[in-house]
Tab-separated table of N, CA and C in Angstrom:
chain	number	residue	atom	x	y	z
A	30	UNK	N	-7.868	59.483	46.402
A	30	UNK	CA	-8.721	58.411	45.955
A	30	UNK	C	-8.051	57.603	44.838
A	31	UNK	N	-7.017	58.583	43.984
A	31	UNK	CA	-6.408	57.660	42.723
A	31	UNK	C	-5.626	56.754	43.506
A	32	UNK	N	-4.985	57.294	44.568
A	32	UNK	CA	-4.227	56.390	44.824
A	32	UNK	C	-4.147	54.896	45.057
A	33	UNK	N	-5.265	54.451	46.150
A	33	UNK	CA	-6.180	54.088	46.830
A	33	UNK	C	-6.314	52.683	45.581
A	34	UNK	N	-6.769	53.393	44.497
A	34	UNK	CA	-7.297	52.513	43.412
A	34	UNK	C	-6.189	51.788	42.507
A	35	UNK	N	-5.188	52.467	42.712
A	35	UNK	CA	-3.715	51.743	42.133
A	35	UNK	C	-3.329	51.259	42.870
A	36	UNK	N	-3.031	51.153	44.300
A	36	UNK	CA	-2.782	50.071	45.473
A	36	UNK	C	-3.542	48.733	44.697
A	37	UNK	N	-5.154	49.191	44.611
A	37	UNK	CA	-6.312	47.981	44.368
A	37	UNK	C	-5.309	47.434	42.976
A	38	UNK	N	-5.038	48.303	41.866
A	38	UNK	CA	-5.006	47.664	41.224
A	38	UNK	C	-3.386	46.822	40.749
A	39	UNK	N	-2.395	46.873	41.920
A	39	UNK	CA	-1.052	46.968	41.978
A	39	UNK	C	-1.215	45.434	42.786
A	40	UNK	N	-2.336	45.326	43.570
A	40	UNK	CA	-2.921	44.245	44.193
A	40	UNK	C	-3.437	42.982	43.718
A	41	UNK	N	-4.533	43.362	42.413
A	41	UNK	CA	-4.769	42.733	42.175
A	41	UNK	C	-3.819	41.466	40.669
A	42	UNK	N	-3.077	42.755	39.998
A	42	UNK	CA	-2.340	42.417	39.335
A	42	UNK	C	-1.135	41.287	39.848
A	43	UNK	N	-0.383	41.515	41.043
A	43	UNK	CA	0.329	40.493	41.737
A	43	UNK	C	-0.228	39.402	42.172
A	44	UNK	N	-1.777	39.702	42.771
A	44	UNK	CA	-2.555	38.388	42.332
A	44	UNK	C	-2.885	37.545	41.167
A	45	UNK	N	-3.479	37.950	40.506
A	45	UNK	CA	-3.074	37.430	39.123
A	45	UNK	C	-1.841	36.894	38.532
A	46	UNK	N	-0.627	37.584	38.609
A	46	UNK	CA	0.584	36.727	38.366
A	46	UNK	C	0.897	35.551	38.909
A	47	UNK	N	1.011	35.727	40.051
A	47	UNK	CA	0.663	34.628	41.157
A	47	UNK	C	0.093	32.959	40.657
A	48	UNK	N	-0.900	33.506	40.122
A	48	UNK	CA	-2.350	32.609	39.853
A	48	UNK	C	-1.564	32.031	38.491
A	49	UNK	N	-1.340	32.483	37.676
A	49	UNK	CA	-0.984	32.277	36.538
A	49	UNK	C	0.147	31.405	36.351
A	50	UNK	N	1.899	32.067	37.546
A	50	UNK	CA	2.645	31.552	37.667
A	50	UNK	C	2.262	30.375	38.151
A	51	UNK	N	1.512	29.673	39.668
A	51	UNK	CA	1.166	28.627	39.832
A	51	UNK	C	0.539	27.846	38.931
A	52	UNK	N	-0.124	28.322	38.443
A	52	UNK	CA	-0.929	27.285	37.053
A	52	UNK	C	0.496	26.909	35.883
A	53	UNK	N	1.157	27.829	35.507
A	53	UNK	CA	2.443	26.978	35.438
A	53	UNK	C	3.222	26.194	35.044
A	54	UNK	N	3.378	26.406	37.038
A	54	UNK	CA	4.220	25.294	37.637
A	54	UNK	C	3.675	24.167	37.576
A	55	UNK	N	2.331	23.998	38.103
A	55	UNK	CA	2.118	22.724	38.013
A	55	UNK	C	2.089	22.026	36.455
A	56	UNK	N	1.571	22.567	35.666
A	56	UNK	CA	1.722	22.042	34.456
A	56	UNK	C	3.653	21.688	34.288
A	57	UNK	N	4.438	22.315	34.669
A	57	UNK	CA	6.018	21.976	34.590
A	57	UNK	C	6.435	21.046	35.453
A	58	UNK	N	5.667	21.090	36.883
A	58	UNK	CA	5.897	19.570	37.411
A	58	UNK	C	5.164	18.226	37.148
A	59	UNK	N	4.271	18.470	36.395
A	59	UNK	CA	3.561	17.264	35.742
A	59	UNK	C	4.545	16.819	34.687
A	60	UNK	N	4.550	17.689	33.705
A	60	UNK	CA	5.770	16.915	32.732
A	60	UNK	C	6.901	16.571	33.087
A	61	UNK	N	7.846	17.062	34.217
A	61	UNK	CA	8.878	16.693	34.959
A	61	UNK	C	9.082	15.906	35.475
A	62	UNK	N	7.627	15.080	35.760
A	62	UNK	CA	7.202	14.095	36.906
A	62	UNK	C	7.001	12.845	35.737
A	63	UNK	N	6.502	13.460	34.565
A	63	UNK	CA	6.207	11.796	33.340
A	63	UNK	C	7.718	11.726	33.315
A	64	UNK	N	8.502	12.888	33.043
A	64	UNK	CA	9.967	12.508	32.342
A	64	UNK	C	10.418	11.419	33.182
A	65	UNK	N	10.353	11.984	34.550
A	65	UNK	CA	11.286	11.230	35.650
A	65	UNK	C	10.914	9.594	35.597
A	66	UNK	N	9.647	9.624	35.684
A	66	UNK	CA	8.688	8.117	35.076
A	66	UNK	C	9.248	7.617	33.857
A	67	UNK	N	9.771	7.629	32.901
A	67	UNK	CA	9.946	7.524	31.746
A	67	UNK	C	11.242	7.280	32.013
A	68	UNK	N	12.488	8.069	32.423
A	68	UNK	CA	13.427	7.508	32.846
A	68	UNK	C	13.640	6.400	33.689
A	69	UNK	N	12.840	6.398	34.606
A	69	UNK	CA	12.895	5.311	35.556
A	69	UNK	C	12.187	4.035	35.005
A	70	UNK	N	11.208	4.354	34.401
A	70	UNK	CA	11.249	2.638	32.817
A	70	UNK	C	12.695	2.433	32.340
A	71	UNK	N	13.048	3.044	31.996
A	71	UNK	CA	14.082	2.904	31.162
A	71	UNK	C	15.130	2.179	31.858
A	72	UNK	N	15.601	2.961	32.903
A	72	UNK	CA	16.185	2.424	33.725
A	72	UNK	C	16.037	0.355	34.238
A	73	UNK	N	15.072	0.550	34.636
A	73	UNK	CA	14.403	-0.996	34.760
A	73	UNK	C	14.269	-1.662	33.393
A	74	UNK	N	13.844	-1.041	32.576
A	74	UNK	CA	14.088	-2.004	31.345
A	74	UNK	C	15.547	-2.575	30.798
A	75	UNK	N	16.558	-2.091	31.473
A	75	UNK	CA	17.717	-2.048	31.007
A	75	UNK	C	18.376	-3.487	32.068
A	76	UNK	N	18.040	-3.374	33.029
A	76	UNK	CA	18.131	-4.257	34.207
A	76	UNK	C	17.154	-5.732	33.738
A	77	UNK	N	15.837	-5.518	33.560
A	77	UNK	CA	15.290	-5.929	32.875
A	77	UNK	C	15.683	-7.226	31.630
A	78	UNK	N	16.679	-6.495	30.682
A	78	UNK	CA	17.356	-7.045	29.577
A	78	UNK	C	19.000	-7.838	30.312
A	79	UNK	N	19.039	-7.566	31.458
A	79	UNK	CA	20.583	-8.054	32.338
A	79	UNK	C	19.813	-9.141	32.788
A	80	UNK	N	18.621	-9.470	32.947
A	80	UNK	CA	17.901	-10.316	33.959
A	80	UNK	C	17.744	-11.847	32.548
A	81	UNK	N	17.235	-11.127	32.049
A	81	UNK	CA	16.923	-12.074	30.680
A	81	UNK	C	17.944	-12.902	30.599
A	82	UNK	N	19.165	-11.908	30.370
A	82	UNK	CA	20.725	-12.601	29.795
A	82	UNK	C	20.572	-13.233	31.472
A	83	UNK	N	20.499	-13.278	32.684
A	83	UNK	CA	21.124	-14.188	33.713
A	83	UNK	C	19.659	-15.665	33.556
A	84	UNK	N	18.721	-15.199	33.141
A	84	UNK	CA	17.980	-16.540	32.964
A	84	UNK	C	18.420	-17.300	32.057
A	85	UNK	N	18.561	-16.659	31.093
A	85	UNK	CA	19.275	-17.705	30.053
A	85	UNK	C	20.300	-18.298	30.072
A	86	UNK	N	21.060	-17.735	30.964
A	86	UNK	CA	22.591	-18.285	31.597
A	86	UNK	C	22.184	-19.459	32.527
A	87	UNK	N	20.887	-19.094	33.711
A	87	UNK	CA	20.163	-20.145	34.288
A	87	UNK	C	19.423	-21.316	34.150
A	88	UNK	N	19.058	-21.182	32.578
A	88	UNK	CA	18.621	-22.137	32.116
A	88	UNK	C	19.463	-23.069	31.306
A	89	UNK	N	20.977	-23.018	30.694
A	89	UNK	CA	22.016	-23.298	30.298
A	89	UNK	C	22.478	-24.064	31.842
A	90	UNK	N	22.977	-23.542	32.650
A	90	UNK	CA	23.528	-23.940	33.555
A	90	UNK	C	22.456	-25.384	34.200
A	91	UNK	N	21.219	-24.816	34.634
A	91	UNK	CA	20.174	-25.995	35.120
A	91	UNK	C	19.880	-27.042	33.405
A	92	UNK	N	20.651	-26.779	32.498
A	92	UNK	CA	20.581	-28.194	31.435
A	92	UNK	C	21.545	-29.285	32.061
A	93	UNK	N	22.721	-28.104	31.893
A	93	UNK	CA	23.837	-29.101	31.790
A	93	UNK	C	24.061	-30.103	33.110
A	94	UNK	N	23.730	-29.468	34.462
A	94	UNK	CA	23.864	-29.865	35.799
A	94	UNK	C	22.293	-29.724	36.093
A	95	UNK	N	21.496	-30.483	35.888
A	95	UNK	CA	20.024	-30.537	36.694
A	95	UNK	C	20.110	-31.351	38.125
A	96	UNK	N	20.087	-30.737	38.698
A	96	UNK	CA	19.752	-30.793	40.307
A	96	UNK	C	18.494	-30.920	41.031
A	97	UNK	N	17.931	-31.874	41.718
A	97	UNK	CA	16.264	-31.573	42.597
A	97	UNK	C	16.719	-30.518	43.411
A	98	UNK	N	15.460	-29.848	43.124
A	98	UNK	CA	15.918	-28.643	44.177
A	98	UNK	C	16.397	-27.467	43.288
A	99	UNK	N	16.930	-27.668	42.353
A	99	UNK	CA	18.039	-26.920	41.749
A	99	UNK	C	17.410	-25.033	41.712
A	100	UNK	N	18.352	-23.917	42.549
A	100	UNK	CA	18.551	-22.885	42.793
A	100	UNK	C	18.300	-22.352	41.236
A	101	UNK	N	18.917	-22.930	40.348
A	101	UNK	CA	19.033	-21.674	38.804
A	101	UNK	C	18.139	-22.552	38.359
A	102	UNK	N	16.935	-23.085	38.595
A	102	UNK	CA	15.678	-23.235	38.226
A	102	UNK	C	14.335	-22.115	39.034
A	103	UNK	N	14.444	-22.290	39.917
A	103	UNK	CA	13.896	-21.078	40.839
A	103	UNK	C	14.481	-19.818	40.526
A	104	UNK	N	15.534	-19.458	40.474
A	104	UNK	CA	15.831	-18.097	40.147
A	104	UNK	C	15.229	-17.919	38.416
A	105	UNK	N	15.712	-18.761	37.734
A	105	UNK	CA	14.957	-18.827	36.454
A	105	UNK	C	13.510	-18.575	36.558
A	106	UNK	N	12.633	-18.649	37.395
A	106	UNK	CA	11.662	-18.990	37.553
A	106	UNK	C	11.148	-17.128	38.247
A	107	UNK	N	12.019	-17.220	38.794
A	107	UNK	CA	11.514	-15.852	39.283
A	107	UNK	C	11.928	-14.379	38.835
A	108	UNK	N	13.072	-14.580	37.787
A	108	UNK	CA	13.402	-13.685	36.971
A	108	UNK	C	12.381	-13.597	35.999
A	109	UNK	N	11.665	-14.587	35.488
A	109	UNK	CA	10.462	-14.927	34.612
A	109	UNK	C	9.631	-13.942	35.346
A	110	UNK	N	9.276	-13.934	36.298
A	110	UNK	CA	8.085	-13.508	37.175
A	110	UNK	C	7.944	-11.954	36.900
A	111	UNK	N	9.305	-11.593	37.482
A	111	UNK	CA	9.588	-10.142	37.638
A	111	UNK	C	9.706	-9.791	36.265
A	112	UNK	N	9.734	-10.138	35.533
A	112	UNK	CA	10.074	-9.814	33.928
A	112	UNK	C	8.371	-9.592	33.557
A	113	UNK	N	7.392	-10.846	34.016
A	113	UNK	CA	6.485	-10.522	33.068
A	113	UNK	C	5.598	-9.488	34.083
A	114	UNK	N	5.897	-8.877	35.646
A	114	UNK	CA	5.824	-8.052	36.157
A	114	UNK	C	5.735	-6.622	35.232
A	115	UNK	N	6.912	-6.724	35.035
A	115	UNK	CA	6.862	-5.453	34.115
A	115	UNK	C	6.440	-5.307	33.192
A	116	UNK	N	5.948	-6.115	32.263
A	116	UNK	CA	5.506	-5.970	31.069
A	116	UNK	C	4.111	-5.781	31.454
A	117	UNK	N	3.483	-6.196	32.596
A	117	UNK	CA	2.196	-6.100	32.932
A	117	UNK	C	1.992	-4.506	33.089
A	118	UNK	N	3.106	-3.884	33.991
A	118	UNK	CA	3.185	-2.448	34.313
A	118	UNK	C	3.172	-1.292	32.972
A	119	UNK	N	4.067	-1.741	31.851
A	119	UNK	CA	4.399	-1.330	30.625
A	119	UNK	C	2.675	-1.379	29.983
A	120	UNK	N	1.797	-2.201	29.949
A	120	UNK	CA	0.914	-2.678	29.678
A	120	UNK	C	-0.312	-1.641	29.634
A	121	UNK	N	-0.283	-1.739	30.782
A	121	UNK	CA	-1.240	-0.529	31.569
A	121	UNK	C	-0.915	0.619	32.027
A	122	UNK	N	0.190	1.045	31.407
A	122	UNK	CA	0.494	2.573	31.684
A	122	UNK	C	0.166	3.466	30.413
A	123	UNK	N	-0.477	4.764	30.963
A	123	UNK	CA	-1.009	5.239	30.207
A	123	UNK	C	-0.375	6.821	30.434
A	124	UNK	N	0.637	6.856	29.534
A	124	UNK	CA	1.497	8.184	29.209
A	124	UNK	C	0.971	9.270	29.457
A	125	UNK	N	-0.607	9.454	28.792
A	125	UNK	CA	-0.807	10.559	27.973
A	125	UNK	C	-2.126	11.498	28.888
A	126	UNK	N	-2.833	10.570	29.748
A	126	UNK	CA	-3.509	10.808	30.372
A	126	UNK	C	-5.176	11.986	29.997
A	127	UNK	N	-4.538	12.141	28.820
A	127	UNK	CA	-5.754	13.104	28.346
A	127	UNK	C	-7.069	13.441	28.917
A	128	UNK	N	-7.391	14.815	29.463
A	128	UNK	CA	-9.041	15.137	29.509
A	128	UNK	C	-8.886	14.643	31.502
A	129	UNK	N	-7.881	14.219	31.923
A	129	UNK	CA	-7.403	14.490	33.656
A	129	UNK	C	-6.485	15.811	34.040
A	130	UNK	N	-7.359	15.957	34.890
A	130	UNK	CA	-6.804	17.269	36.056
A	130	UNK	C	-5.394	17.067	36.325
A	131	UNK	N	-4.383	18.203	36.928
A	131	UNK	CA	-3.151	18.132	36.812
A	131	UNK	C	-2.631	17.805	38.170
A	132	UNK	N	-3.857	17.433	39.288
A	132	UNK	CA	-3.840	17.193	40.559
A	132	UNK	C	-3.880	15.031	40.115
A	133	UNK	N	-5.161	15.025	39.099
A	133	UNK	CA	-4.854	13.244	38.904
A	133	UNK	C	-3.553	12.948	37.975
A	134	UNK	N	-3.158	13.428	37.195
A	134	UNK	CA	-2.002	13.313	36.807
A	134	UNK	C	-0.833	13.882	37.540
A	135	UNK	N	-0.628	13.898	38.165
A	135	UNK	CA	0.157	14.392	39.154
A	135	UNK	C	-0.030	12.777	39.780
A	136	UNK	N	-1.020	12.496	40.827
A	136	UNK	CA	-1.372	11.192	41.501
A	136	UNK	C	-1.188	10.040	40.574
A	137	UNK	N	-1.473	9.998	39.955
A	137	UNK	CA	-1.353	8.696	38.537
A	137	UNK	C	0.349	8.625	38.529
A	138	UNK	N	1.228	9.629	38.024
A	138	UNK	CA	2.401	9.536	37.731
A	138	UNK	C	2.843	9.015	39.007
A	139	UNK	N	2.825	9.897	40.090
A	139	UNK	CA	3.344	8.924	41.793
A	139	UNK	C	2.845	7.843	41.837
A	140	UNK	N	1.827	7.801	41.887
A	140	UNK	CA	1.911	5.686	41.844
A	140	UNK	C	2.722	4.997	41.053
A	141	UNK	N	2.689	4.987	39.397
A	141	UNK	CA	3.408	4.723	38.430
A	141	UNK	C	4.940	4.631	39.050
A	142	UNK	N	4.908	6.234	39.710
A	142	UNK	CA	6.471	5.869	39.961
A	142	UNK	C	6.855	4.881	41.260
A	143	UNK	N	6.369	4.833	42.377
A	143	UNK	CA	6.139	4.060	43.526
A	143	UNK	C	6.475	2.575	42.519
A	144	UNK	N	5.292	2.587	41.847
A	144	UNK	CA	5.612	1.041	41.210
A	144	UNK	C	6.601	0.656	40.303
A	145	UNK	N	7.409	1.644	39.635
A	145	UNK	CA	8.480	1.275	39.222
A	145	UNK	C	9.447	1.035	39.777
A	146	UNK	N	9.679	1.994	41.093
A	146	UNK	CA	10.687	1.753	42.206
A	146	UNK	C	10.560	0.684	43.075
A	147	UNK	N	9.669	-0.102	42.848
A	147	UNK	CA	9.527	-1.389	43.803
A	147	UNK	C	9.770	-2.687	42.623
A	148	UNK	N	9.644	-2.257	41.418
A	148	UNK	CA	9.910	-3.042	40.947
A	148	UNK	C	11.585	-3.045	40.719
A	149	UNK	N	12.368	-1.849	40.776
A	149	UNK	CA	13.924	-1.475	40.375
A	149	UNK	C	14.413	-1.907	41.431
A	150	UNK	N	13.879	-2.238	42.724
A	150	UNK	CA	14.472	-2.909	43.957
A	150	UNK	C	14.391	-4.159	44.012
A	151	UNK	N	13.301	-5.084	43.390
A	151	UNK	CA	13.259	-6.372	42.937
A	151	UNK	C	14.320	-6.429	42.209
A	152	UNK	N	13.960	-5.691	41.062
A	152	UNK	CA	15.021	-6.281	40.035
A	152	UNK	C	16.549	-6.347	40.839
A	153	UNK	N	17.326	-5.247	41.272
A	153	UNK	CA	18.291	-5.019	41.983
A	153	UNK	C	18.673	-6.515	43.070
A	154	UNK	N	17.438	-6.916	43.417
A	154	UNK	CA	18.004	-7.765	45.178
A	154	UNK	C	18.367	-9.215	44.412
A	155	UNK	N	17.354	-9.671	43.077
A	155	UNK	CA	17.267	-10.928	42.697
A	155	UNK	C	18.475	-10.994	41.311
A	156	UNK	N	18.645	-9.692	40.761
A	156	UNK	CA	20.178	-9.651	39.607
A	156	UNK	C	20.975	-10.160	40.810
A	157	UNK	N	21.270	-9.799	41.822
A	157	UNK	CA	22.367	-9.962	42.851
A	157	UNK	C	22.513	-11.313	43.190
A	158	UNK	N	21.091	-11.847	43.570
A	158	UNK	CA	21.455	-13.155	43.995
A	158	UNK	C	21.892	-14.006	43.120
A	159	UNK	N	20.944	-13.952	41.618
A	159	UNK	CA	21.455	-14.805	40.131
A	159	UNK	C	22.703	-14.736	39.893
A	160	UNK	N	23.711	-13.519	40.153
A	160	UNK	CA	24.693	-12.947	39.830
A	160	UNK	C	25.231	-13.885	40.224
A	161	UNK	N	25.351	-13.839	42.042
A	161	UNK	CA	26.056	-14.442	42.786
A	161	UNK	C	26.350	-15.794	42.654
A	162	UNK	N	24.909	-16.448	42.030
A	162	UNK	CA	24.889	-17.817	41.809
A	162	UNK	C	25.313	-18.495	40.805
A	163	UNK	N	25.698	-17.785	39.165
A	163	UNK	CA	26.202	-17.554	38.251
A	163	UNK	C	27.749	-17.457	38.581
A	164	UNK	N	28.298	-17.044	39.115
A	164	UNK	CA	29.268	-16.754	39.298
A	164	UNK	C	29.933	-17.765	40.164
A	165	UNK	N	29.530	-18.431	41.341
A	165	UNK	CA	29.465	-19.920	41.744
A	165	UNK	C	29.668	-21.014	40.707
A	166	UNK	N	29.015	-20.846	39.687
A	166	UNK	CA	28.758	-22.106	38.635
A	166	UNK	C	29.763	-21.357	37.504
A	167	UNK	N	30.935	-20.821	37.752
A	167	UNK	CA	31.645	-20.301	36.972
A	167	UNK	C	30.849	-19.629	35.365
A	168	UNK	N	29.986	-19.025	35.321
A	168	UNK	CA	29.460	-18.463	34.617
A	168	UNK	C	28.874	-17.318	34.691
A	169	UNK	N	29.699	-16.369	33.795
A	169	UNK	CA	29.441	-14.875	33.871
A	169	UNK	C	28.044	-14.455	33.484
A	170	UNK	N	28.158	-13.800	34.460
A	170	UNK	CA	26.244	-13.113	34.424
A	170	UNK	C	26.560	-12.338	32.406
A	171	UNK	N	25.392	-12.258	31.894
A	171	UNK	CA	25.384	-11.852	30.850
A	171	UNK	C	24.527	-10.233	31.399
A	172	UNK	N	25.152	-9.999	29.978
A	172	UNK	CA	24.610	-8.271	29.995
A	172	UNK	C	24.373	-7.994	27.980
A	173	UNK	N	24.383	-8.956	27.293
A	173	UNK	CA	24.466	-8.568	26.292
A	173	UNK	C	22.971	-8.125	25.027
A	174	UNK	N	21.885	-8.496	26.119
A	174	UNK	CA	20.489	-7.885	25.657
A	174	UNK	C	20.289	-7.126	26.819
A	175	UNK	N	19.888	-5.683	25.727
A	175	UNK	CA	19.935	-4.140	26.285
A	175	UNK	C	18.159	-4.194	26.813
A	176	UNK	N	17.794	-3.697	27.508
A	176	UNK	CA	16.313	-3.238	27.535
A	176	UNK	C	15.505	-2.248	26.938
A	177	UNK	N	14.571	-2.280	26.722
A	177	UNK	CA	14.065	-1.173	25.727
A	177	UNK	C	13.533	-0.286	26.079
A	178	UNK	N	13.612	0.804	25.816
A	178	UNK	CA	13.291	2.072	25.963
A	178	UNK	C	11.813	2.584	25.135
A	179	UNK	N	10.809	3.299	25.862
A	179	UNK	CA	9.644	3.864	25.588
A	179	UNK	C	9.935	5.290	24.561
């Protein structure tokens, strides 16, 4: 019969660890999951500050040569966009999440991140084209304002 009851209780104890270890983890992939978020601002903010320096290069360039139509007015125009994009995102993000479950923070951070990565692919397709177009008008894309970090 002792035995019987140390099985039970050899049982229930590995259950319990179990329970405990999972509770956790998830608490270690929640913070793993803001970090990764937090890096990936960073990241875009940095791109972000490359975008600035190519508008301002765009808006220099569309002084000196104003064109109808003119390309480094529109790209100016849409580096603006995506810029105040992010600041909208920066805006309404909420780090800290306090007094939410580790299942909504968990969900909160994946969106957050979804939306940073759509914005790091904007940024990425339209640096390229400014680049390209900068570089046409013999003028080096700038990189000399950094982006800021949270």
């Amino acid at each position: 019969m002792k035995r019987i009851n140390k099985n039970k209780m050899m049982a229930l104890l590995c259950a319990s660890l179990i329970a405990v270890m999972g509770a956790c983890k998830s608490k270690i992939d929640t913070a793993a999951l803001k970090k990764e978020v937090l890096t990936l601002h960073d990241q875009v903010m940095n791109e972000d500050g490359k975008a600035m320096n190519d508008k301002i290069a765009l808006d220099a360039v569309e002084k000196k040569m104003p064109m109808p139509g003119d390309s480094a007015k529109i790209l100016s125009s849409q580096l603006s966009k995506l810029s105040d994009s992010m600041m909208d995102w920066m805006h309404q993000f909420d780090p800290d999440r306090k007094g939410k479950s580790d299942d909504e923070v968990t969900g909160y951070l994946n969106n957050q991140k979804a939306q940073l990565l759509k914005l790091d692919s904007a940024y990425k397709s339209l640096l390229k084209v400014s680049d390209g177009y900068l570089k046409k008008c013999n003028v080096k894309p700038g990189n000399s304002m950094q982006g800021m970090k949270m």
